[in-house]
Coordinates of N, CA and C in Angstrom, one line a residue:
Q1 N 0.8 -1.2 0.0 CA 0.0 0.0 0.0 C 0.9 1.3 0.0
Q2 N 2.0 1.2 0.7 CA 2.9 2.3 0.7 C 3.5 2.5 -0.7
L3 N 3.7 1.5 -1.4 CA 4.2 1.5 -2.8 C 3.2 2.2 -3.6
A4 N 2.0 1.8 -3.5 CA 0.9 2.4 -4.3 C 0.8 3.9 -3.9
S5 N 0.9 4.2 -2.6 CA 0.8 5.6 -2.2 C 2.0 6.4 -2.8
R6 N 3.1 5.8 -2.8 CA 4.3 6.5 -3.4 C 4.1 6.7 -4.9
V7 N 3.6 5.7 -5.5 CA 3.3 5.8 -7.0 C 2.3 7.0 -7.2
E8 N 1.3 7.0 -6.4 CA 0.3 8.0 -6.5 C 0.9 9.4 -6.3
I9 N 1.7 9.5 -5.2 CA 2.4 10.7 -4.9 C 3.3 11.2 -6.0
Q10 N 4.0 10.2 -6.6 CA 4.9 10.5 -7.7 C 4.1 11.0 -8.9
A11 N 3.0 10.3 -9.2 CA 2.1 10.7 -10.3 C 1.6 12.1 -10.0
L12 N 1.2 12.4 -8.8 CA 0.7 13.7 -8.5 C 1.8 14.8 -8.6
E13 N 3.0 14.4 -8.2 CA 4.1 15.4 -8.3 C 4.4 15.7 -9.7
E14 N 4.4 14.6 -10.6 CA 4.6 14.8 -12.0 C 3.5 15.7 -12.6
K15 N 2.3 15.5 -12.2 CA 1.2 16.3 -12.7 C 1.4 17.8 -12.3
L16 N 1.8 17.9 -11.0 CA 2.1 19.3 -10.4 C 3.2 19.9 -11.2
N17 N 4.3 19.2 -11.5 CA 5.4 19.7 -12.2 C 5.0 20.1 -13.7
D18 N 4.1 19.2 -14.3 CA 3.6 19.5 -15.6 C 2.8 20.8 -15.6
R19 N 2.0 20.9 -14.6 CA 1.1 22.1 -14.5 C 2.0 23.4 -14.2
T20 N 3.0 23.2 -13.4 CA 3.9 24.3 -13.0 C 4.6 24.7 -14.3
G21 N 5.1 23.8 -15.1 CA 5.7 24.1 -16.3 C 4.8 24.8 -17.3
M22 N 3.6 24.3 -17.4 CA 2.6 24.9 -18.3 C 2.3 26.3 -17.8
I23 N 2.1 26.5 -16.5 CA 1.8 27.9 -16.1 C 3.0 28.8 -16.4
A24 N 4.2 28.3 -16.1 CA 5.4 29.1 -16.4 C 5.5 29.5 -17.9
S25 N 5.1 28.5 -18.8 CA 5.1 28.7 -20.2 C 4.1 29.7 -20.6
M26 N 2.9 29.6 -20.0 CA 1.8 30.6 -20.2 C 2.2 31.9 -19.7
E27 N 2.8 32.0 -18.6 CA 3.3 33.3 -18.1 C 4.3 34.0 -19.0
K28 N 5.2 33.2 -19.6 CA 6.2 33.7 -20.5 C 5.4 34.2 -21.8
E29 N 4.5 33.4 -22.3 CA 3.7 33.9 -23.4 C 3.0 35.2 -23.1
Y30 N 2.3 35.2 -21.9 CA 1.6 36.3 -21.5 C 2.5 37.6 -21.4
E31 N 3.7 37.4 -20.8 CA 4.6 38.5 -20.7 C 5.1 39.0 -22.1
E32 N 5.3 38.0 -23.0 CA 5.7 38.4 -24.3 C 4.6 39.2 -25.0
E33 N 3.4 38.7 -24.9 CA 2.2 39.4 -25.5 C 2.1 40.8 -24.9
R34 N 2.2 40.8 -23.6 CA 2.1 42.1 -22.8 C 3.2 43.1 -23.3
R35 N 4.4 42.5 -23.5 CA 5.5 43.4 -23.9 C 5.2 43.9 -25.3
Q36 N 4.7 43.0 -26.2 CA 4.4 43.5 -27.6 C 3.2 44.5 -27.6
L37 N 2.2 44.2 -26.8 CA 1.1 45.1 -26.7 C 1.5 46.5 -26.1
S38 N 2.4 46.4 -25.1 CA 3.0 47.7 -24.5 C 3.7 48.5 -25.6
E39 N 4.5 47.8 -26.4 CA 5.2 48.4 -27.5 C 4.2 49.1 -28.4
K40 N 3.2 48.3 -28.8 CA 2.1 48.9 -29.7 C 1.5 50.1 -29.1
V41 N 1.1 50.0 -27.8 CA 0.5 51.1 -27.1 C 1.4 52.3 -27.1
A42 N 2.7 52.1 -26.8 CA 3.7 53.2 -26.7 C 3.8 53.8 -28.1
F43 N 3.8 53.0 -29.2 CA 3.9 53.5 -30.5 C 2.7 54.3 -30.9
A44 N 1.5 53.7 -30.5 CA 0.2 54.4 -30.8 C 0.2 55.8 -30.1
E45 N 0.6 55.8 -28.8 CA 0.6 57.0 -28.0 C 1.6 58.0 -28.7
S46 N 2.7 57.5 -29.1 CA 3.7 58.4 -29.7 C 3.2 59.0 -31.0
R47 N 2.6 58.1 -31.8 CA 2.0 58.5 -33.1 C 0.9 59.5 -32.8
A48 N 0.1 59.3 -31.8 CA -1.0 60.2 -31.5 C -0.5 61.6 -31.1
L49 N 0.6 61.6 -30.3 CA 1.2 62.8 -30.0 C 1.8 63.6 -31.2
E50 N 2.4 62.8 -32.1 CA 3.0 63.4 -33.3 C 1.8 64.0 -34.1
L51 N 0.8 63.2 -34.3 CA -0.4 63.7 -35.1 C -1.0 64.9 -34.5
D52 N -1.1 64.9 -33.1 CA -1.7 66.0 -32.4 C -0.8 67.3 -32.7
A53 N 0.5 67.1 -32.6 CA 1.4 68.2 -32.8 C 1.3 68.7 -34.2
E54 N 1.2 67.8 -35.2 CA 1.1 68.1 -36.6 C -0.2 68.9 -36.8
L55 N -1.3 68.4 -36.2 CA -2.6 69.0 -36.3 C -2.5 70.5 -35.7
K56 N -1.8 70.6 -34.6 CA -1.6 72.0 -34.0 C -0.8 72.9 -35.0
R57 N 0.2 72.3 -35.6 CA 1.0 73.1 -36.5 C 0.2 73.5 -37.7
Q58 N -0.6 72.6 -38.2 CA -1.5 72.9 -39.4 C -2.5 73.9 -39.0
R59 N -3.1 73.8 -37.8 CA -4.1 74.8 -37.4 C -3.5 76.2 -37.3
L60 N -2.2 76.2 -36.7 CA -1.5 77.5 -36.6 C -1.3 78.1 -38.0
A61 N -0.8 77.2 -38.9 CA -0.6 77.6 -40.3 C -1.9 78.1 -40.9
Q62 N -2.9 77.4 -40.7 CA -4.2 77.8 -41.2 C -4.7 79.1 -40.7
D63 N -4.5 79.3 -39.3 CA -4.8 80.6 -38.7 C -4.0 81.7 -39.3
D64 N -2.7 81.4 -39.5 CA -1.8 82.5 -40.1 C -2.3 82.8 -41.5
T65 N -2.6 81.7 -42.3 CA -3.1 81.9 -43.7 C -4.4 82.7 -43.7
R66 N -5.3 82.4 -42.8 CA -6.6 83.0 -42.7 C -6.3 84.5 -42.3
A67 N -5.4 84.8 -41.4 CA -5.2 86.1 -40.9 C -4.6 86.9 -42.1
L68 N -3.7 86.3 -42.8 CA -3.0 87.0 -44.0 C -4.1 87.3 -45.0
A69 N -4.9 86.3 -45.3 CA -6.0 86.5 -46.3 C -6.9 87.6 -45.9
D70 N -7.3 87.6 -44.6 CA -8.2 88.6 -44.1 C -7.6 90.0 -44.2
H71 N -6.3 90.1 -43.9 CA -5.6 91.3 -44.0 C -5.5 91.8 -45.4
R72 N -5.2 90.9 -46.3 CA -5.1 91.3 -47.7 C -6.5 91.6 -48.3
F73 N -7.5 91.0 -47.8 CA -8.8 91.3 -48.3 C -9.2 92.7 -47.8
R74 N -8.9 93.0 -46.6 CA -9.2 94.4 -46.1 C -8.4 95.4 -46.9
E75 N -7.1 95.1 -47.2 CA -6.3 96.0 -48.1 C -7.0 96.2 -49.4
T76 N -7.5 95.0 -50.0 CA -8.2 95.1 -51.3 C -9.4 95.9 -51.2
E77 N -10.2 95.8 -50.1 CA -11.4 96.6 -50.0 C -11.0 98.1 -49.9
E78 N -9.9 98.4 -49.1 CA -9.5 99.8 -49.0 C -9.1 100.3 -50.4
R79 N -8.4 99.5 -51.1 CA -7.9 99.9 -52.5 C -9.1 100.1 -53.4
C80 N -10.1 99.2 -53.3 CA -11.4 99.4 -54.1 C -12.0 100.7 -53.8
K81 N -12.1 101.0 -52.5 CA -12.7 102.3 -52.1 C -11.9 103.5 -52.6
H82 N -10.6 103.3 -52.5 CA -9.7 104.4 -53.1 C -9.9 104.5 -54.6
L83 N -10.0 103.4 -55.3 CA -10.2 103.4 -56.7 C -11.5 104.1 -57.1
Q84 N -12.5 103.8 -56.3 CA -13.8 104.4 -56.6 C -13.7 105.9 -56.4
S85 N -13.0 106.3 -55.4 CA -12.8 107.8 -55.2 C -12.1 108.4 -56.3
L86 N -11.0 107.7 -56.8 CA -10.3 108.2 -57.9 C -11.1 108.3 -59.2
M87 N -12.0 107.3 -59.4 CA -12.8 107.3 -60.6 C -13.8 108.4 -60.5
D88 N -14.3 108.7 -59.3 CA -15.3 109.9 -59.2 C -14.5 111.2 -59.5
D89 N -13.3 111.3 -59.0 CA -12.5 112.5 -59.3 C -12.2 112.7 -60.8
V90 N -11.9 111.6 -61.4 CA -11.6 111.6 -62.9 C -12.8 112.0 -63.7
T91 N -13.9 111.6 -63.3 CA -15.2 112.0 -64.0 C -15.3 113.5 -64.0
C92 N -15.0 114.1 -63.0 CA -15.2 115.6 -62.9 C -14.0 116.4 -63.5
S93 N -12.9 115.8 -63.8 CA -11.8 116.5 -64.4 C -11.9 116.7 -65.9
A94 N -10.9 117.3 -66.4 CA -10.9 117.6 -67.9 C -10.5 116.3 -68.6
S95 N -10.7 116.3 -69.9 CA -10.5 115.1 -70.7 C -9.1 114.6 -70.7
A96 N -8.1 115.4 -70.7 CA -6.7 115.0 -70.6 C -6.4 114.3 -69.3
E97 N -6.9 115.0 -68.2 CA -6.7 114.4 -66.9 C -7.5 113.1 -66.9
M98 N -8.7 113.1 -67.5 CA -9.5 111.9 -67.5 C -8.8 110.7 -68.2
D99 N -8.1 111.0 -69.3 CA -7.3 109.9 -70.0 C -6.2 109.4 -69.1
A100 N -5.5 110.3 -68.4 CA -4.4 109.8 -67.5 C -5.0 109.1 -66.4
A101 N -6.1 109.6 -65.8 CA -6.7 108.9 -64.7 C -7.3 107.5 -65.1
A102 N -7.8 107.5 -66.3 CA -8.3 106.2 -66.8 C -7.2 105.2 -66.9
E103 N -6.0 105.6 -67.3 CA -4.9 104.7 -67.3 C -4.6 104.2 -65.9
R104 N -4.6 105.1 -65.0 CA -4.3 104.7 -63.6 C -5.4 103.7 -63.1
V105 N -6.6 104.0 -63.5 CA -7.7 103.1 -63.0 C -7.5 101.7 -63.6
R106 N -7.1 101.6 -64.9 CA -6.9 100.3 -65.5 C -5.8 99.6 -64.7
E107 N -4.7 100.3 -64.3 CA -3.7 99.7 -63.5 C -4.2 99.2 -62.2
F108 N -4.9 100.0 -61.6 CA -5.5 99.6 -60.3 C -6.5 98.5 -60.4
Q109 N -7.2 98.5 -61.5 CA -8.2 97.3 -61.7 C -7.4 96.0 -61.9
A110 N -6.3 96.1 -62.7 CA -5.5 94.9 -62.9 C -4.9 94.4 -61.5
D111 N -4.5 95.4 -60.7 CA -4.0 95.0 -59.3 C -5.2 94.4 -58.5
L112 N -6.3 95.0 -58.6 CA -7.5 94.5 -57.9 C -7.8 93.1 -58.3
E113 N -7.8 92.9 -59.6 CA -8.1 91.5 -60.1 C -7.0 90.5 -59.6
S114 N -5.8 90.9 -59.6 CA -4.8 90.0 -59.1 C -4.9 89.7 -57.6
W115 N -5.3 90.8 -56.9 CA -5.6 90.6 -55.5 C -6.8 89.7 -55.2
Q116 N -7.8 89.9 -56.0 CA -9.0 89.1 -55.9 C -8.7 87.6 -56.3
L117 N -7.9 87.4 -57.3 CA -7.5 86.1 -57.7 C -6.7 85.5 -56.6
W118 N -5.8 86.2 -56.0 CA -5.0 85.7 -54.9 C -5.9 85.3 -53.7
A119 N -6.9 86.2 -53.4 CA -7.8 85.9 -52.3 C -8.5 84.6 -52.5
E120 N -8.9 84.4 -53.8 CA -9.6 83.1 -54.1 C -8.7 81.9 -53.9
E121 N -7.5 82.1 -54.3 CA -6.5 81.0 -54.2 C -6.2 80.7 -52.7
E122 N -6.1 81.8 -51.9 CA -5.9 81.6 -50.5 C -7.1 80.9 -49.8
K123 N -8.3 81.2 -50.3 CA -9.5 80.6 -49.8 C -9.5 79.1 -50.1
E124 N -9.1 78.8 -51.3 CA -9.0 77.3 -51.7 C -7.9 76.6 -50.8
R125 N -6.8 77.3 -50.6 CA -5.7 76.7 -49.8 C -6.2 76.5 -48.4
R126 N -6.9 77.5 -47.9 CA -7.5 77.3 -46.5 C -8.4 76.1 -46.4
N127 N -9.3 76.0 -47.5 CA -10.2 74.8 -47.5 C -9.4 73.5 -47.5
E128 N -8.3 73.5 -48.3 CA -7.5 72.3 -48.4 C -6.9 72.0 -47.0
L129 N -6.4 73.0 -46.3 CA -5.9 72.8 -45.0 C -6.9 72.3 -44.0
E130 N -8.1 72.9 -44.1 CA -9.2 72.4 -43.2 C -9.5 70.9 -43.5
S131 N -9.5 70.6 -44.8 CA -9.7 69.2 -45.1 C -8.6 68.3 -44.6
K132 N -7.3 68.7 -44.6 CA -6.2 67.9 -44.1 C -6.4 67.8 -42.5
V133 N -6.8 68.9 -41.9 CA -7.0 68.9 -40.4 C -8.1 67.8 -40.1
T134 N -9.2 67.8 -40.9 CA -10.2 66.9 -40.6 C -9.7 65.5 -40.8
S135 N -8.9 65.2 -41.8 CA -8.3 63.9 -42.1 C -7.4 63.5 -40.9
K136 N -6.6 64.4 -40.4 CA -5.7 64.1 -39.2 C -6.6 63.8 -38.0
D137 N -7.7 64.5 -37.8 CA -8.6 64.2 -36.7 C -9.1 62.8 -36.8
F138 N -9.5 62.3 -38.0 CA -9.9 60.9 -38.2 C -8.8 59.9 -37.8
E139 N -7.6 60.3 -38.3 CA -6.4 59.4 -38.0 C -6.2 59.3 -36.4
V140 N -6.3 60.4 -35.8 CA -6.1 60.4 -34.3 C -7.2 59.5 -33.7
Q141 N -8.5 59.7 -34.1 CA -9.6 58.9 -33.5 C -9.3 57.4 -33.8
H142 N -8.8 57.1 -35.0 CA -8.6 55.7 -35.3 C -7.5 55.1 -34.4
L143 N -6.4 55.9 -34.1 CA -5.3 55.4 -33.3 C -5.8 55.3 -31.8
L144 N -6.7 56.2 -31.4 CA -7.2 56.1 -30.1 C -8.1 54.8 -29.9
Q145 N -8.8 54.5 -31.0 CA -9.6 53.2 -30.9 C -8.7 52.0 -30.8
Q146 N -7.6 52.0 -31.6 CA -6.7 50.9 -31.6 C -6.0 50.8 -30.2
L147 N -5.7 51.9 -29.6 CA -5.2 52.0 -28.2 C -6.2 51.4 -27.2
H148 N -7.4 51.7 -27.4 CA -8.4 51.2 -26.5 C -8.5 49.7 -26.6
L149 N -8.5 49.2 -27.9 CA -8.6 47.7 -28.1 C -7.4 47.0 -27.5
A150 N -6.2 47.6 -27.6 CA -5.0 47.0 -27.1 C -5.1 46.9 -25.6
N151 N -5.6 48.0 -25.0 CA -5.8 48.0 -23.5 C -6.8 46.9 -23.1
S152 N -7.8 46.7 -23.9 CA -8.8 45.7 -23.6 C -8.2 44.3 -23.7
D153 N -7.3 44.1 -24.7 CA -6.6 42.8 -24.8 C -5.7 42.5 -23.6
I154 N -5.0 43.6 -23.1 CA -4.1 43.4 -22.0 C -5.0 43.0 -20.8
E155 N -6.1 43.7 -20.6 CA -6.9 43.4 -19.4 C -7.4 41.9 -19.5
A156 N -7.8 41.5 -20.7 CA -8.3 40.1 -20.9 C -7.2 39.1 -20.6
L157 N -6.0 39.4 -21.0 CA -4.9 38.5 -20.7 C -4.6 38.4 -19.2
Q158 N -4.6 39.6 -18.6 CA -4.3 39.6 -17.2 C -5.4 38.8 -16.4
H159 N -6.6 38.9 -16.9 CA -7.7 38.2 -16.2 C -7.5 36.7 -16.4
S160 N -7.1 36.3 -17.6 CA -6.9 34.9 -17.9 C -5.8 34.3 -17.0
V161 N -4.7 35.0 -16.9 CA -3.6 34.6 -16.1 C -4.0 34.5 -14.6
A162 N -4.8 35.4 -14.2 CA -5.3 35.4 -12.8 C -6.2 34.2 -12.6
E163 N -7.0 33.9 -13.5 CA -7.9 32.7 -13.4 C -7.0 31.4 -13.3
L164 N -6.0 31.3 -14.2 CA -5.2 30.1 -14.2 C -4.4 30.0 -12.9
K165 N -4.0 31.1 -12.3 CA -3.3 31.0 -11.0 C -4.2 30.6 -9.9
N166 N -5.5 31.1 -10.0 CA -6.5 30.7 -9.0 C -6.9 29.3 -9.1
E167 N -6.8 28.7 -10.3 CA -7.2 27.3 -10.4 C -6.2 26.4 -9.7
D168 N -5.0 26.8 -9.7 CA -3.9 26.0 -9.1 C -3.9 26.3 -7.6

């Protein structure tokens, strides 16, 4: 009977050793997965910070562009008012002065057209920048979702390991 008990004890010790080895192996796998997930999380956080910084830079650039466009638009409006005043003066002057003034008006109109064309181009650039900002916002949201999923995976793995430890 002692021999049978020893055999049973030896069988139980082997089972225990097998389970201990299996748990150690699972813990190594868990640690490796956790390390990989931590790297992914760190990368995602780093990328999110980079994208956030880029988004801020683009917003600042957009604000600068908008301010410049607004400033030039105001200049153009002032020039338009000035041109209108000149045109009124020319109408009242003599024909020779009218011819000279008409030439100046044509030059100013050419300037005005180039300013208006520039203002339209700046408006298009501003719209493109806004589109890029929106695209970056979507990228940041996607990375945040991936980060959330990775955190969920880590929690599930921790829970699984805790259950395995509790079973033993």
